[in-house]
Amino acid sequence: MQNISMSDAELLKFAIENGMLDTALVQERIEMQKRIELLKMHNYEIWQGTNGKWYTYLPDEEKGRVLKKRTSEKAIEDLIIKFYKENSEDEKIKRESKSITLLKLYPKWLDYKQIHTESTSYIKRISADWKKFYAPDTELINTPISKFTKLWFDNWAHNMITKYNLTKKSYYNMSIILRQCLDYAVELGYLEKNLFQEVKINTKMFRRSKKKKGETEVYTHSEEERLVADMIRRYNNNPTSTAPLAVIFAFETGLRVGELCALKIEDIHGDYIQIQRQEVQDFVRVDDFNLRMTGFKIVEYTKSDDGYREIYLTQTAKKIIDLSIKTNKANGGYYNSEGFLFCNSDGGNVNHYSIKAMLEVGCKQVNMKLKTSHKIRKTFISSLIDEGINIDEVRRIAGHSDERTTYGNYCYNRLTNKETENRIEAISARKINVS
């Protein structure tokens, strides 16, 4: 005879369908077991007074505990069970889910976000977005999140795109708060699902960002030569600070300013320098909605995984390194106590402000409109592309994950209009000789 095996679920279903199980009795036993488990949670004594009444204490947030009295033992136990049921995490979540708003949820989510990132500058950006896009929207932040529908979110998203004339990227950054807060609400049990995730955006509504002209985004060859010459002059006039040398080094390597400020001598390996850390702005939470900058700090990670890379050192770059090390040693061990490659005259490593100050005075000195350190980076990357370096290698050197970022945001014409015109004329002359 063939053996037939059944799962527990199948056995239970079979027993119920064939009247072999008293469901009312099972329900009664389940309730009894729940009652026992809830009573076990009660740490206070239950006793009968000389007056025949039954007493116990219940926890109280303000007083610590409060005395309760009932006429029977069952009544006092019922009171205890009701208390622990109502104060269980599941019950709290059920109650909160009916009233929780984005205004109340946002600080909880921000706390969660902070323990999952080391970048306080990222938290600062989120806080700035909250103040700009969310705080003024009283309907969004004060309505219980359980009341919103997919259609409401759809209208909100498209209205925000129109109101703020958002690009695809700026919309994505703006909507991170709402999208991730609602995901977090699902994790907490406040929502069954995030309806905002189901909203389909009409991409035709995004503002098309027009690429800026090279004359504003990169240094021309002439501007680079003039600025570098001024940095050399400044270093010679004040050889206690290697900040001017750091600016020249940026033109040779295309480093992000945070990477430049965090370079150490130990990062140099023969003809290459290893990029493995950066300097970032440090912020602390003042309250649920505000942060305050406390200064700069060095962190042992780069902007992204692709930021970990080695960059070839040109002969000029090597000369700058040698000169900087020599200068630091001449100014005493304190200047290089942590092994930083570029130091200020006060002995600390150059920071974002040091580089910014150098560029401000340098550009002014050579009668040039101020261009930031990020535009030095764009200049370097554009130069590599101009020289025909394979785009995948340019992408790697830049620390980008995608060559589309390199081409789309870092490739600009370094020639002046007249230089460009002369190049075009030269190409035309080679094609045909019109006499």
XYZ file of C-alpha atoms in Angstrom:
435
model
C 0.000 0.000 0.000
C 1.352 3.404 -0.984
C 2.180 5.862 1.839
C 0.646 9.331 1.445
C 2.307 12.200 3.351
C 0.634 15.522 4.082
C 2.031 18.833 5.250
C 0.913 20.409 8.540
C -1.139 22.958 6.621
C -2.845 20.231 4.610
C -3.586 18.200 7.742
C -5.082 21.256 9.448
C -7.232 22.052 6.403
C -8.408 18.421 6.198
C -9.307 18.323 9.876
C -11.329 21.563 9.699
C -13.176 20.609 6.501
C -14.160 17.199 7.910
C -15.365 18.441 11.288
C -12.506 16.769 13.125
C -11.457 20.039 14.764
C -13.474 22.384 16.950
C -12.424 25.810 15.612
C -14.165 27.614 18.488
C -12.122 25.603 20.967
C -8.904 26.316 19.025
C -9.699 30.036 19.035
C -10.356 29.907 22.758
C -7.022 28.165 23.371
C -5.213 30.756 21.223
C -6.767 33.628 23.172
C -5.877 31.904 26.433
C -2.253 31.520 25.332
C -2.083 35.202 24.303
C -3.507 36.107 27.716
C -0.806 34.090 29.482
C 1.949 35.688 27.359
C 0.702 39.225 28.063
C 0.434 38.556 31.800
C 4.048 37.312 31.773
C 5.058 40.789 30.557
C 3.711 42.311 33.773
C 6.512 42.745 36.317
C 4.392 44.069 39.173
C 2.692 42.014 41.905
C -1.051 41.356 41.759
C -2.634 41.143 45.195
C -5.958 41.173 47.032
C -6.450 43.746 49.724
C -8.157 43.240 53.079
C -11.175 44.992 51.579
C -11.530 42.227 48.992
C -10.436 44.442 46.100
C -7.650 43.439 43.703
C -4.606 45.682 43.137
C -1.526 46.087 40.931
C 0.700 48.775 39.457
C 0.885 49.771 35.799
C 3.858 51.588 34.176
C 3.420 55.333 33.677
C 5.706 57.597 31.605
C 5.401 60.572 33.971
C 5.018 58.994 37.425
C 6.914 55.760 36.806
C 3.972 53.663 37.991
C 0.357 54.105 39.041
C -1.779 52.002 41.386
C -4.843 50.315 39.850
C -7.802 48.676 41.630
C -10.563 46.321 40.424
C -13.309 44.276 42.113
C -12.086 40.824 40.939
C -8.904 39.032 39.953
C -10.193 38.574 36.408
C -11.011 42.255 36.139
C -7.508 43.299 37.221
C -5.999 40.782 34.775
C -8.233 42.136 31.987
C -6.965 45.642 32.769
C -3.343 44.459 32.602
C -3.914 42.646 29.295
C -5.661 45.663 27.786
C -2.763 47.912 28.837
C -0.071 45.733 27.243
C -2.118 45.192 24.099
C -2.582 48.924 23.609
C 1.069 49.644 24.316
C 2.533 46.882 22.168
C 4.673 47.973 19.195
C 2.103 46.636 16.730
C -0.692 48.641 18.313
C 1.450 51.779 18.496
C 2.277 51.451 14.810
C -1.398 50.947 13.948
C -2.325 54.110 15.829
C 0.569 56.139 14.450
C -0.106 54.989 10.891
C -3.418 56.841 10.983
C -1.853 60.149 12.024
C 1.836 60.099 11.021
C 2.695 62.981 8.681
C 5.764 63.702 6.579
C 6.636 66.451 9.065
C 6.852 63.846 11.852
C 8.360 61.108 9.695
C 11.152 63.193 8.125
C 13.294 63.545 11.313
C 12.976 59.795 11.977
C 14.070 59.022 8.409
C 16.938 61.531 8.626
C 18.240 59.807 11.775
C 18.053 56.494 9.904
C 19.793 58.049 6.898
C 22.619 59.454 9.020
C 23.643 56.090 10.432
C 23.889 54.709 6.889
C 26.261 57.330 5.465
C 29.533 58.942 6.515
C 28.898 61.971 4.313
C 27.527 64.826 6.417
C 27.600 67.066 3.327
C 25.008 64.741 1.752
C 22.786 65.185 4.816
C 23.320 68.944 4.478
C 22.078 68.833 0.887
C 18.994 66.878 1.966
C 18.274 69.477 4.656
C 18.583 72.281 2.114
C 16.127 70.475 -0.185
C 13.689 70.051 2.693
C 13.708 73.797 3.392
C 13.332 74.724 -0.272
C 10.844 72.182 -1.605
C 9.002 70.627 1.365
C 8.748 73.028 4.313
C 6.634 75.560 2.323
C 4.208 72.811 1.188
C 1.930 72.628 4.248
C -0.543 70.234 2.619
C 2.170 67.696 1.829
C 3.931 67.760 5.193
C 0.870 68.038 7.489
C -1.522 65.538 5.894
C -1.276 61.959 7.277
C 0.695 59.949 4.713
C -1.951 57.215 4.767
C -4.435 59.667 3.208
C -2.476 60.269 -0.003
C -3.385 58.526 -3.251
C -1.317 57.727 -6.311
C -3.211 60.428 -8.221
C -2.363 63.033 -5.570
C 1.331 62.139 -5.777
C 1.153 62.242 -9.576
C -0.261 65.779 -9.494
C 2.258 66.876 -6.877
C 5.261 65.586 -8.833
C 4.263 67.205 -12.129
C 3.352 70.472 -10.393
C 6.788 70.546 -8.740
C 8.512 70.042 -12.102
C 6.568 72.964 -13.545
C 6.835 75.242 -10.496
C 10.609 74.883 -10.111
C 11.416 74.273 -13.802
C 13.289 71.091 -12.879
C 15.661 69.046 -15.010
C 15.560 65.265 -14.790
C 18.507 65.273 -12.379
C 17.178 68.081 -10.178
C 13.770 66.363 -9.972
C 15.408 63.096 -8.909
C 17.420 64.881 -6.195
C 14.381 66.867 -5.019
C 12.111 63.820 -4.794
C 14.570 61.657 -2.827
C 13.112 62.875 0.469
C 9.509 61.906 -0.329
C 10.444 58.676 -2.118
C 12.732 57.374 0.609
C 10.600 58.621 3.508
C 7.669 56.617 2.171
C 9.899 53.571 1.637
C 10.963 53.962 5.270
C 7.291 54.206 6.312
C 6.681 50.849 4.630
C 9.609 49.337 6.559
C 8.181 50.685 9.834
C 4.750 49.278 9.052
C 2.998 52.629 8.644
C 2.148 51.891 4.996
C 1.552 48.708 3.034
C 3.258 50.111 -0.052
C 4.812 53.304 -1.407
C 2.324 54.701 -3.936
C 4.768 57.418 -5.000
C 6.984 54.727 -6.535
C 4.165 53.927 -8.971
C 3.966 57.471 -10.374
C 5.078 57.701 -14.019
C 6.636 61.044 -14.892
C 6.108 62.663 -18.271
C 9.766 63.184 -19.160
C 8.869 65.779 -21.800
C 8.120 68.172 -18.956
C 11.712 68.217 -17.704
C 13.698 71.326 -18.526
C 16.402 70.553 -21.044
C 19.670 71.771 -19.569
C 21.681 73.658 -22.152
C 25.383 72.926 -22.045
C 27.439 75.934 -21.002
C 30.103 77.459 -23.234
C 33.724 76.444 -22.862
C 34.819 80.024 -22.202
C 32.963 79.931 -18.865
C 33.713 76.312 -17.875
C 37.426 75.802 -18.588
C 40.647 77.779 -18.625
C 41.957 78.622 -22.072
C 45.609 77.817 -22.737
C 46.506 81.467 -22.193
C 44.533 81.700 -18.935
C 46.187 78.563 -17.574
C 49.672 79.883 -18.399
C 48.969 83.243 -16.754
C 47.454 81.736 -13.611
C 50.220 79.144 -13.182
C 52.836 81.888 -13.567
C 51.107 83.890 -10.833
C 51.015 80.821 -8.534
C 54.782 80.380 -9.022
C 55.306 84.050 -8.170
C 53.182 83.734 -5.028
C 55.047 80.659 -3.865
C 58.422 82.366 -4.389
C 57.223 85.383 -2.392
C 55.920 83.201 0.464
C 57.635 79.776 0.531
C 56.008 78.848 3.868
C 52.771 77.821 2.141
C 52.474 75.222 -0.596
C 48.878 76.198 -1.441
C 50.007 77.844 -4.741
C 51.791 74.598 -5.642
C 48.560 72.684 -4.970
C 46.777 74.830 -7.576
C 49.445 74.010 -10.178
C 49.246 70.317 -9.217
C 45.490 70.419 -9.879
C 46.185 71.494 -13.470
C 48.517 68.480 -13.819
C 46.189 65.838 -12.341
C 42.584 67.051 -12.553
C 41.877 66.035 -8.952
C 38.710 67.012 -7.138
C 39.483 69.730 -4.605
C 38.694 67.399 -1.681
C 41.102 64.785 -3.073
C 43.780 67.433 -3.601
C 43.564 68.649 0.000
C 43.830 65.112 1.430
C 46.916 63.932 -0.494
C 49.717 62.420 1.573
C 53.300 61.606 0.731
C 52.553 57.916 1.332
C 50.164 58.000 -1.655
C 53.063 58.392 -4.108
C 54.166 55.148 -5.765
C 56.834 55.699 -8.396
C 55.283 57.400 -11.436
C 51.777 57.312 -9.980
C 49.842 58.817 -7.093
C 47.033 56.866 -5.465
C 43.734 58.592 -4.747
C 42.110 56.993 -1.711
C 40.743 59.715 0.583
C 39.224 63.184 0.508
C 38.519 66.214 2.640
C 34.839 66.967 3.232
C 32.831 69.607 5.023
C 31.654 68.420 8.429
C 28.175 69.226 9.753
C 26.342 68.513 12.996
C 22.579 68.351 13.560
C 21.332 71.401 15.446
C 17.756 70.121 15.555
C 15.386 67.973 13.489
C 15.592 70.285 10.489
C 18.877 72.241 10.686
C 22.600 71.505 10.465
C 25.637 73.622 11.277
C 29.032 73.371 9.604
C 31.843 72.711 12.088
C 34.761 72.715 9.651
C 36.542 70.176 7.461
C 37.608 66.591 8.077
C 39.632 63.958 6.229
C 37.777 60.730 5.435
C 39.307 57.514 4.167
C 37.015 57.119 1.163
C 36.449 58.860 -2.168
C 33.301 60.303 -3.736
C 32.461 56.900 -5.255
C 34.056 53.490 -5.787
C 35.428 54.760 -9.107
C 37.205 57.497 -7.161
C 39.787 54.962 -5.962
C 42.366 55.210 -8.727
C 45.988 55.860 -9.646
C 46.968 58.902 -11.691
C 50.145 59.214 -13.730
C 52.557 61.887 -12.537
C 53.970 64.110 -15.267
C 57.481 65.502 -14.917
C 55.943 68.821 -13.868
C 53.806 67.073 -11.251
C 56.896 65.315 -9.859
C 58.750 68.635 -9.629
C 55.848 70.126 -7.680
C 55.857 67.146 -5.296
C 59.608 67.424 -4.701
C 59.341 71.166 -4.123
C 56.417 70.760 -1.739
C 58.172 68.059 0.328
C 61.336 70.175 0.456
C 59.309 73.209 1.588
C 57.482 71.262 4.297
C 60.768 69.909 5.678
C 62.367 73.352 5.642
C 59.457 74.730 7.663
C 59.838 72.087 10.382
C 58.376 68.698 11.175
C 55.100 70.198 12.394
C 54.230 71.137 8.842
C 54.249 67.497 7.839
C 53.356 65.719 11.073
C 50.486 63.845 9.372
C 52.269 63.408 6.061
C 50.133 65.798 3.983
C 51.624 66.810 0.673
C 50.316 70.389 0.585
C 50.283 72.579 3.704
C 49.303 76.117 4.653
C 51.604 78.536 6.472
C 49.832 77.640 9.743
C 51.027 74.054 9.445
C 47.727 72.375 8.576
C 46.871 70.769 5.264
C 45.440 73.047 2.585
C 41.639 72.909 2.583
C 38.831 74.015 0.281
C 39.112 77.596 1.526
C 42.868 77.695 0.896
C 42.433 76.720 -2.749
C 39.473 79.068 -3.185
C 41.459 81.978 -1.745
C 44.418 81.251 -4.028
C 42.188 81.245 -7.103
C 40.388 84.431 -6.078
C 43.564 86.467 -5.635
C 45.275 84.783 -8.602
C 42.487 85.395 -11.102
C 42.156 88.973 -9.917
C 45.893 89.537 -10.270
C 45.969 88.420 -13.923
C 42.715 90.267 -14.785
C 40.727 87.086 -15.332
C 37.155 86.307 -14.370
C 37.166 83.930 -11.376
C 37.021 80.259 -12.308
C 36.727 77.625 -9.600
C 38.902 74.625 -8.813
C 36.238 72.412 -10.396
C 36.891 74.231 -13.674
C 40.578 73.340 -13.352
C 39.388 69.721 -13.242
C 37.267 70.263 -16.364
C 40.277 71.900 -18.039
C 42.502 68.886 -17.349
C 39.910 66.379 -18.568
C 39.193 68.418 -21.713
C 42.937 68.544 -22.423
C 43.212 64.739 -22.260
C 40.348 64.429 -24.743
C 41.955 67.064 -26.999
C 45.155 65.001 -27.038
C 43.309 61.883 -28.182
C 43.566 59.821 -24.995
C 41.079 56.930 -25.148
C 37.819 57.984 -23.482
C 37.752 54.929 -21.220
C 41.168 55.905 -19.856
C 40.065 59.525 -19.459
C 36.996 58.287 -17.567
C 39.177 56.179 -15.265
C 41.627 59.021 -14.590
C 38.706 61.343 -13.831
C 37.194 58.829 -11.412
C 33.901 58.586 -13.298
C 31.778 55.443 -13.565
C 30.396 56.325 -17.007
C 32.055 57.973 -20.008
C 28.791 59.797 -20.667
C 29.499 61.848 -17.538
C 33.001 62.576 -18.817
C 31.829 63.647 -22.273
C 28.639 65.366 -21.185
C 29.907 67.403 -18.232
C 33.694 67.685 -18.578
C 34.447 68.040 -22.279
C 34.784 71.681 -23.386
C 36.620 73.645 -26.051
C 39.722 75.305 -24.564
C 40.406 77.467 -27.607
C 39.370 81.080 -27.933
C 36.919 81.957 -30.708
C 39.770 83.243 -32.877
C 41.878 80.120 -32.292
C 38.881 77.937 -33.161
C 38.222 79.940 -36.331
C 41.875 79.588 -37.427
C 41.731 75.805 -36.857
C 38.569 75.539 -38.957
C 40.151 77.640 -41.705
C 43.249 75.417 -41.672
C 41.069 72.286 -42.055
C 39.171 73.879 -44.915
C 42.379 74.886 -46.699
C 43.581 71.302 -46.695
C 40.408 70.068 -48.373
C 40.433 72.229 -51.485
C 42.562 74.970 -52.973
C 40.317 77.688 -54.412
C 42.278 80.168 -56.580
